[in-house]
Amino acid sequence: GTGTGKTVAYCLAAIVAAEVLKKTVIVSTATVALQEQLIHKDLPRLSSIIPELTFDILKGRARYVCQSRLEGVIEGVAPGSELAGELQDLFADSRRPATSIVRDRQAAMRWYKGSAKKLNSGAWDGDIDSLAQLPDPQDWREVQANAHACNGGQCEHFRDCAFFKARRQAAGATLQVAN
């Protein structure tokens, strides 16, 4: 059942193995809820017992904003958004009725500009989960990071890229929690 300590038990064994083998442990969870439980409850408790334990979370690229795409939307050019829109249409659920809600572009642009300002000032880390209020899903799709539009190390924002910063930070952890 839940709450019996299974997670702590397998993490403890993995941490010992990581220390002995001088390797990083990646724990892959089946649900985001378990990933959050590990990061916010179980691992902090273990780190109070094992002070040298470091841990971090590995999230998917789509959980982060792409600064290039954000700037492109603000400037009126959304890199790759045409292809993304076509792909969305290809995989649309035909059982759901198409929505005819007109999006408020002015509100979206305010959100884009405010987010860019927060990102550039360091007030926001670019992780959608750290936002107080989630953006409209359609607005987020226009600026979220994705592998197809990413130029990696060739991007002018690579050093400050929210996704790659999170990956670099997690790389130093003894235990990385993925989903």
PDB file of C-alpha atoms in Angstrom:
ATOM      1  CA  GLY A   1       0.000   0.000   0.000  1.00  0.00           C
ATOM      2  CA  THR A   2       0.916   3.656  -0.047  1.00  0.00           C
ATOM      3  CA  GLY A   3       3.010   5.223   2.683  1.00  0.00           C
ATOM      4  CA  THR A   4       4.902   2.068   3.611  1.00  0.00           C
ATOM      5  CA  GLY A   5       8.362   3.347   2.684  1.00  0.00           C
ATOM      6  CA  LYS A   6       8.961   1.455  -0.567  1.00  0.00           C
ATOM      7  CA  THR A   7      10.294   4.568  -2.292  1.00  0.00           C
ATOM      8  CA  VAL A   8      12.689   5.373   0.524  1.00  0.00           C
ATOM      9  CA  ALA A   9      13.887   1.749   0.575  1.00  0.00           C
ATOM     10  CA  TYR A  10      14.775   1.553  -3.116  1.00  0.00           C
ATOM     11  CA  CYS A  11      16.269   5.052  -3.116  1.00  0.00           C
ATOM     12  CA  LEU A  12      18.446   4.225  -0.124  1.00  0.00           C
ATOM     13  CA  ALA A  13      19.764   1.097  -1.855  1.00  0.00           C
ATOM     14  CA  ALA A  14      20.351   3.058  -5.078  1.00  0.00           C
ATOM     15  CA  ILE A  15      22.188   5.834  -3.217  1.00  0.00           C
ATOM     16  CA  VAL A  16      24.545   3.325  -1.584  1.00  0.00           C
ATOM     17  CA  ALA A  17      25.202   1.703  -4.981  1.00  0.00           C
ATOM     18  CA  ALA A  18      25.834   5.112  -6.546  1.00  0.00           C
ATOM     19  CA  GLU A  19      28.384   5.982  -3.880  1.00  0.00           C
ATOM     20  CA  VAL A  20      30.190   2.658  -4.177  1.00  0.00           C
ATOM     21  CA  LEU A  21      30.237   2.689  -7.994  1.00  0.00           C
ATOM     22  CA  LYS A  22      30.748   6.464  -8.300  1.00  0.00           C
ATOM     23  CA  LYS A  23      27.742   6.656 -10.641  1.00  0.00           C
ATOM     24  CA  THR A  24      24.649   8.831 -10.912  1.00  0.00           C
ATOM     25  CA  VAL A  25      21.324   7.169 -10.192  1.00  0.00           C
ATOM     26  CA  ILE A  26      18.316   7.985 -12.313  1.00  0.00           C
ATOM     27  CA  VAL A  27      14.988   7.071 -10.766  1.00  0.00           C
ATOM     28  CA  SER A  28      12.198   6.973 -13.315  1.00  0.00           C
ATOM     29  CA  THR A  29       8.696   7.309 -11.934  1.00  0.00           C
ATOM     30  CA  ALA A  30       5.423   6.273 -13.525  1.00  0.00           C
ATOM     31  CA  THR A  31       3.620   9.442 -12.508  1.00  0.00           C
ATOM     32  CA  VAL A  32       4.369  13.108 -11.991  1.00  0.00           C
ATOM     33  CA  ALA A  33       2.768  12.760  -8.545  1.00  0.00           C
ATOM     34  CA  LEU A  34       5.389  10.214  -7.492  1.00  0.00           C
ATOM     35  CA  GLN A  35       8.135  12.376  -9.006  1.00  0.00           C
ATOM     36  CA  GLU A  36       6.905  15.305  -6.899  1.00  0.00           C
ATOM     37  CA  GLN A  37       6.659  13.084  -3.789  1.00  0.00           C
ATOM     38  CA  LEU A  38      10.273  12.028  -4.221  1.00  0.00           C
ATOM     39  CA  ILE A  39      11.572  15.565  -4.753  1.00  0.00           C
ATOM     40  CA  HIS A  40       9.514  17.312  -2.079  1.00  0.00           C
ATOM     41  CA  LYS A  41       9.098  14.664   0.620  1.00  0.00           C
ATOM     42  CA  ASP A  42      11.149  11.458   0.447  1.00  0.00           C
ATOM     43  CA  LEU A  43      14.513  12.744  -0.776  1.00  0.00           C
ATOM     44  CA  PRO A  44      14.656  15.763   1.550  1.00  0.00           C
ATOM     45  CA  ARG A  45      14.021  13.342   4.415  1.00  0.00           C
ATOM     46  CA  LEU A  46      16.846  11.088   3.203  1.00  0.00           C
ATOM     47  CA  SER A  47      19.184  14.065   2.738  1.00  0.00           C
ATOM     48  CA  SER A  48      18.702  14.951   6.406  1.00  0.00           C
ATOM     49  CA  ILE A  49      20.136  11.510   7.196  1.00  0.00           C
ATOM     50  CA  ILE A  50      22.706  11.469   4.356  1.00  0.00           C
ATOM     51  CA  PRO A  51      24.066  15.039   4.176  1.00  0.00           C
ATOM     52  CA  GLU A  52      26.162  14.406   1.049  1.00  0.00           C
ATOM     53  CA  LEU A  53      23.085  13.335  -0.930  1.00  0.00           C
ATOM     54  CA  THR A  54      22.243  15.660  -3.783  1.00  0.00           C
ATOM     55  CA  PHE A  55      19.172  15.204  -5.933  1.00  0.00           C
ATOM     56  CA  ASP A  56      17.328  17.000  -8.683  1.00  0.00           C
ATOM     57  CA  ILE A  57      14.386  16.594 -10.992  1.00  0.00           C
ATOM     58  CA  LEU A  58      14.532  15.905 -14.719  1.00  0.00           C
ATOM     59  CA  LYS A  59      11.537  17.296 -16.556  1.00  0.00           C
ATOM     60  CA  GLY A  60      10.649  17.040 -20.196  1.00  0.00           C
ATOM     61  CA  ARG A  61      11.714  19.790 -22.558  1.00  0.00           C
ATOM     62  CA  ALA A  62       8.097  20.920 -23.088  1.00  0.00           C
ATOM     63  CA  ARG A  63       7.909  21.987 -19.413  1.00  0.00           C
ATOM     64  CA  TYR A  64      10.329  24.847 -20.238  1.00  0.00           C
ATOM     65  CA  VAL A  65      10.003  28.000 -22.279  1.00  0.00           C
ATOM     66  CA  CYS A  66      12.183  28.478 -25.351  1.00  0.00           C
ATOM     67  CA  GLN A  67      13.578  31.993 -25.185  1.00  0.00           C
ATOM     68  CA  SER A  68      14.092  32.124 -28.961  1.00  0.00           C
ATOM     69  CA  ARG A  69      10.487  31.153 -29.621  1.00  0.00           C
ATOM     70  CA  LEU A  70       9.272  33.598 -26.959  1.00  0.00           C
ATOM     71  CA  GLU A  71      11.182  36.428 -28.586  1.00  0.00           C
ATOM     72  CA  GLY A  72       9.921  35.314 -31.996  1.00  0.00           C
ATOM     73  CA  VAL A  73       6.289  35.464 -30.878  1.00  0.00           C
ATOM     74  CA  ILE A  74       6.809  38.923 -29.395  1.00  0.00           C
ATOM     75  CA  GLU A  75       8.455  40.099 -32.623  1.00  0.00           C
ATOM     76  CA  GLY A  76       5.655  38.555 -34.689  1.00  0.00           C
ATOM     77  CA  VAL A  77       7.633  35.578 -35.960  1.00  0.00           C
ATOM     78  CA  ALA A  78       7.013  32.261 -34.208  1.00  0.00           C
ATOM     79  CA  PRO A  79       9.817  29.904 -35.307  1.00  0.00           C
ATOM     80  CA  GLY A  80       8.437  26.474 -36.086  1.00  0.00           C
ATOM     81  CA  SER A  81       4.895  27.335 -35.014  1.00  0.00           C
ATOM     82  CA  GLU A  82       3.477  26.582 -38.458  1.00  0.00           C
ATOM     83  CA  LEU A  83       4.836  23.040 -38.343  1.00  0.00           C
ATOM     84  CA  ALA A  84       3.759  22.617 -34.729  1.00  0.00           C
ATOM     85  CA  GLY A  85       0.243  23.724 -35.639  1.00  0.00           C
ATOM     86  CA  GLU A  86       0.102  21.274 -38.531  1.00  0.00           C
ATOM     87  CA  LEU A  87       1.284  18.451 -36.268  1.00  0.00           C
ATOM     88  CA  GLN A  88      -1.315  19.400 -33.653  1.00  0.00           C
ATOM     89  CA  ASP A  89      -4.010  19.196 -36.344  1.00  0.00           C
ATOM     90  CA  LEU A  90      -2.766  15.779 -37.476  1.00  0.00           C
ATOM     91  CA  PHE A  91      -3.106  14.330 -33.993  1.00  0.00           C
ATOM     92  CA  ALA A  92      -6.248  16.202 -32.954  1.00  0.00           C
ATOM     93  CA  ASP A  93      -8.833  14.101 -31.187  1.00  0.00           C
ATOM     94  CA  SER A  94     -11.725  13.842 -33.638  1.00  0.00           C
ATOM     95  CA  ARG A  95     -14.081  12.911 -30.794  1.00  0.00           C
ATOM     96  CA  ARG A  96     -13.742  16.341 -29.233  1.00  0.00           C
ATOM     97  CA  PRO A  97     -15.646  19.165 -30.852  1.00  0.00           C
ATOM     98  CA  ALA A  98     -13.530  21.929 -32.314  1.00  0.00           C
ATOM     99  CA  THR A  99     -13.597  25.021 -30.158  1.00  0.00           C
ATOM    100  CA  SER A 100     -14.618  28.305 -31.681  1.00  0.00           C
ATOM    101  CA  ILE A 101     -13.371  30.460 -28.825  1.00  0.00           C
ATOM    102  CA  VAL A 102     -11.523  33.457 -30.161  1.00  0.00           C
ATOM    103  CA  ARG A 103      -8.251  33.896 -28.333  1.00  0.00           C
ATOM    104  CA  ASP A 104      -7.464  37.265 -26.865  1.00  0.00           C
ATOM    105  CA  ARG A 105      -4.219  38.096 -28.673  1.00  0.00           C
ATOM    106  CA  GLN A 106      -3.684  41.237 -26.613  1.00  0.00           C
ATOM    107  CA  ALA A 107      -3.891  39.260 -23.372  1.00  0.00           C
ATOM    108  CA  ALA A 108      -1.565  36.645 -24.865  1.00  0.00           C
ATOM    109  CA  MET A 109       0.924  39.318 -25.915  1.00  0.00           C
ATOM    110  CA  ARG A 110       0.834  40.821 -22.408  1.00  0.00           C
ATOM    111  CA  TRP A 111       1.605  37.371 -21.011  1.00  0.00           C
ATOM    112  CA  TYR A 112       4.455  36.822 -23.517  1.00  0.00           C
ATOM    113  CA  LYS A 113       6.031  40.211 -22.778  1.00  0.00           C
ATOM    114  CA  GLY A 114       5.616  39.856 -19.015  1.00  0.00           C
ATOM    115  CA  SER A 115       7.107  36.368 -19.120  1.00  0.00           C
ATOM    116  CA  ALA A 116      10.051  37.553 -21.219  1.00  0.00           C
ATOM    117  CA  LYS A 117      10.694  40.358 -18.739  1.00  0.00           C
ATOM    118  CA  LYS A 118      10.602  37.913 -15.794  1.00  0.00           C
ATOM    119  CA  LEU A 119      12.814  35.438 -17.639  1.00  0.00           C
ATOM    120  CA  ASN A 120      15.401  38.069 -18.604  1.00  0.00           C
ATOM    121  CA  SER A 121      15.507  39.536 -15.090  1.00  0.00           C
ATOM    122  CA  GLY A 122      15.888  36.133 -13.429  1.00  0.00           C
ATOM    123  CA  ALA A 123      12.524  36.409 -11.662  1.00  0.00           C
ATOM    124  CA  TRP A 124      11.318  33.300 -13.541  1.00  0.00           C
ATOM    125  CA  ASP A 125      13.373  30.184 -14.273  1.00  0.00           C
ATOM    126  CA  GLY A 126      11.447  29.303 -17.445  1.00  0.00           C
ATOM    127  CA  ASP A 127       9.755  26.245 -15.909  1.00  0.00           C
ATOM    128  CA  ILE A 128       5.980  26.244 -16.456  1.00  0.00           C
ATOM    129  CA  ASP A 129       5.536  24.533 -13.089  1.00  0.00           C
ATOM    130  CA  SER A 130       7.037  27.508 -11.273  1.00  0.00           C
ATOM    131  CA  LEU A 131       4.429  29.940 -12.625  1.00  0.00           C
ATOM    132  CA  ALA A 132       1.813  31.198 -10.181  1.00  0.00           C
ATOM    133  CA  GLN A 133      -0.813  31.024 -12.917  1.00  0.00           C
ATOM    134  CA  LEU A 134      -0.621  28.741 -15.926  1.00  0.00           C
ATOM    135  CA  PRO A 135      -0.867  30.346 -19.371  1.00  0.00           C
ATOM    136  CA  ASP A 136      -3.472  29.433 -21.943  1.00  0.00           C
ATOM    137  CA  PRO A 137      -2.362  26.048 -23.362  1.00  0.00           C
ATOM    138  CA  GLN A 138      -2.356  27.415 -26.904  1.00  0.00           C
ATOM    139  CA  ASP A 139      -0.145  30.339 -25.854  1.00  0.00           C
ATOM    140  CA  TRP A 140       2.249  27.967 -24.096  1.00  0.00           C
ATOM    141  CA  ARG A 141       2.514  25.703 -27.161  1.00  0.00           C
ATOM    142  CA  GLU A 142       3.801  28.660 -29.150  1.00  0.00           C
ATOM    143  CA  VAL A 143       6.744  29.229 -26.799  1.00  0.00           C
ATOM    144  CA  GLN A 144       7.494  25.901 -25.162  1.00  0.00           C
ATOM    145  CA  ALA A 145      10.812  24.274 -25.925  1.00  0.00           C
ATOM    146  CA  ASN A 146      10.748  21.349 -28.309  1.00  0.00           C
ATOM    147  CA  ALA A 147      13.456  19.182 -29.820  1.00  0.00           C
ATOM    148  CA  HIS A 148      12.444  19.893 -33.420  1.00  0.00           C
ATOM    149  CA  ALA A 149      12.898  23.657 -33.123  1.00  0.00           C
ATOM    150  CA  CYS A 150      15.955  23.541 -30.842  1.00  0.00           C
ATOM    151  CA  ASN A 151      19.345  24.557 -32.210  1.00  0.00           C
ATOM    152  CA  GLY A 152      21.126  23.394 -29.056  1.00  0.00           C
ATOM    153  CA  GLY A 153      24.597  24.861 -28.687  1.00  0.00           C
ATOM    154  CA  GLN A 154      24.094  26.931 -31.852  1.00  0.00           C
ATOM    155  CA  CYS A 155      21.299  28.974 -30.246  1.00  0.00           C
ATOM    156  CA  GLU A 156      22.179  32.454 -29.045  1.00  0.00           C
ATOM    157  CA  HIS A 157      20.314  31.677 -25.787  1.00  0.00           C
ATOM    158  CA  PHE A 158      21.987  28.322 -25.126  1.00  0.00           C
ATOM    159  CA  ARG A 159      23.876  29.487 -22.011  1.00  0.00           C
ATOM    160  CA  ASP A 160      20.692  30.913 -20.501  1.00  0.00           C
ATOM    161  CA  CYS A 161      18.262  28.312 -21.897  1.00  0.00           C
ATOM    162  CA  ALA A 162      15.869  27.213 -19.138  1.00  0.00           C
ATOM    163  CA  PHE A 163      15.888  23.588 -20.315  1.00  0.00           C
ATOM    164  CA  PHE A 164      19.664  23.274 -20.630  1.00  0.00           C
ATOM    165  CA  LYS A 165      20.273  25.159 -17.371  1.00  0.00           C
ATOM    166  CA  ALA A 166      18.035  22.655 -15.583  1.00  0.00           C
ATOM    167  CA  ARG A 167      19.888  19.772 -17.250  1.00  0.00           C
ATOM    168  CA  ARG A 168      23.294  21.179 -16.297  1.00  0.00           C
ATOM    169  CA  GLN A 169      22.133  21.670 -12.712  1.00  0.00           C
ATOM    170  CA  ALA A 170      20.731  18.139 -12.478  1.00  0.00           C
ATOM    171  CA  ALA A 171      23.915  16.655 -13.951  1.00  0.00           C
ATOM    172  CA  GLY A 172      25.776  17.229 -10.682  1.00  0.00           C
ATOM    173  CA  ALA A 173      23.218  15.418  -8.529  1.00  0.00           C
ATOM    174  CA  THR A 174      23.796  11.982  -7.029  1.00  0.00           C
ATOM    175  CA  LEU A 175      20.197  11.075  -7.745  1.00  0.00           C
ATOM    176  CA  GLN A 176      18.094  12.372 -10.639  1.00  0.00           C
ATOM    177  CA  VAL A 177      14.340  11.868 -10.686  1.00  0.00           C
ATOM    178  CA  ALA A 178      12.751  11.508 -14.116  1.00  0.00           C
ATOM    179  CA  ASN A 179       9.245  10.755 -15.294  1.00  0.00           C
TER     180      ASN A 179
END
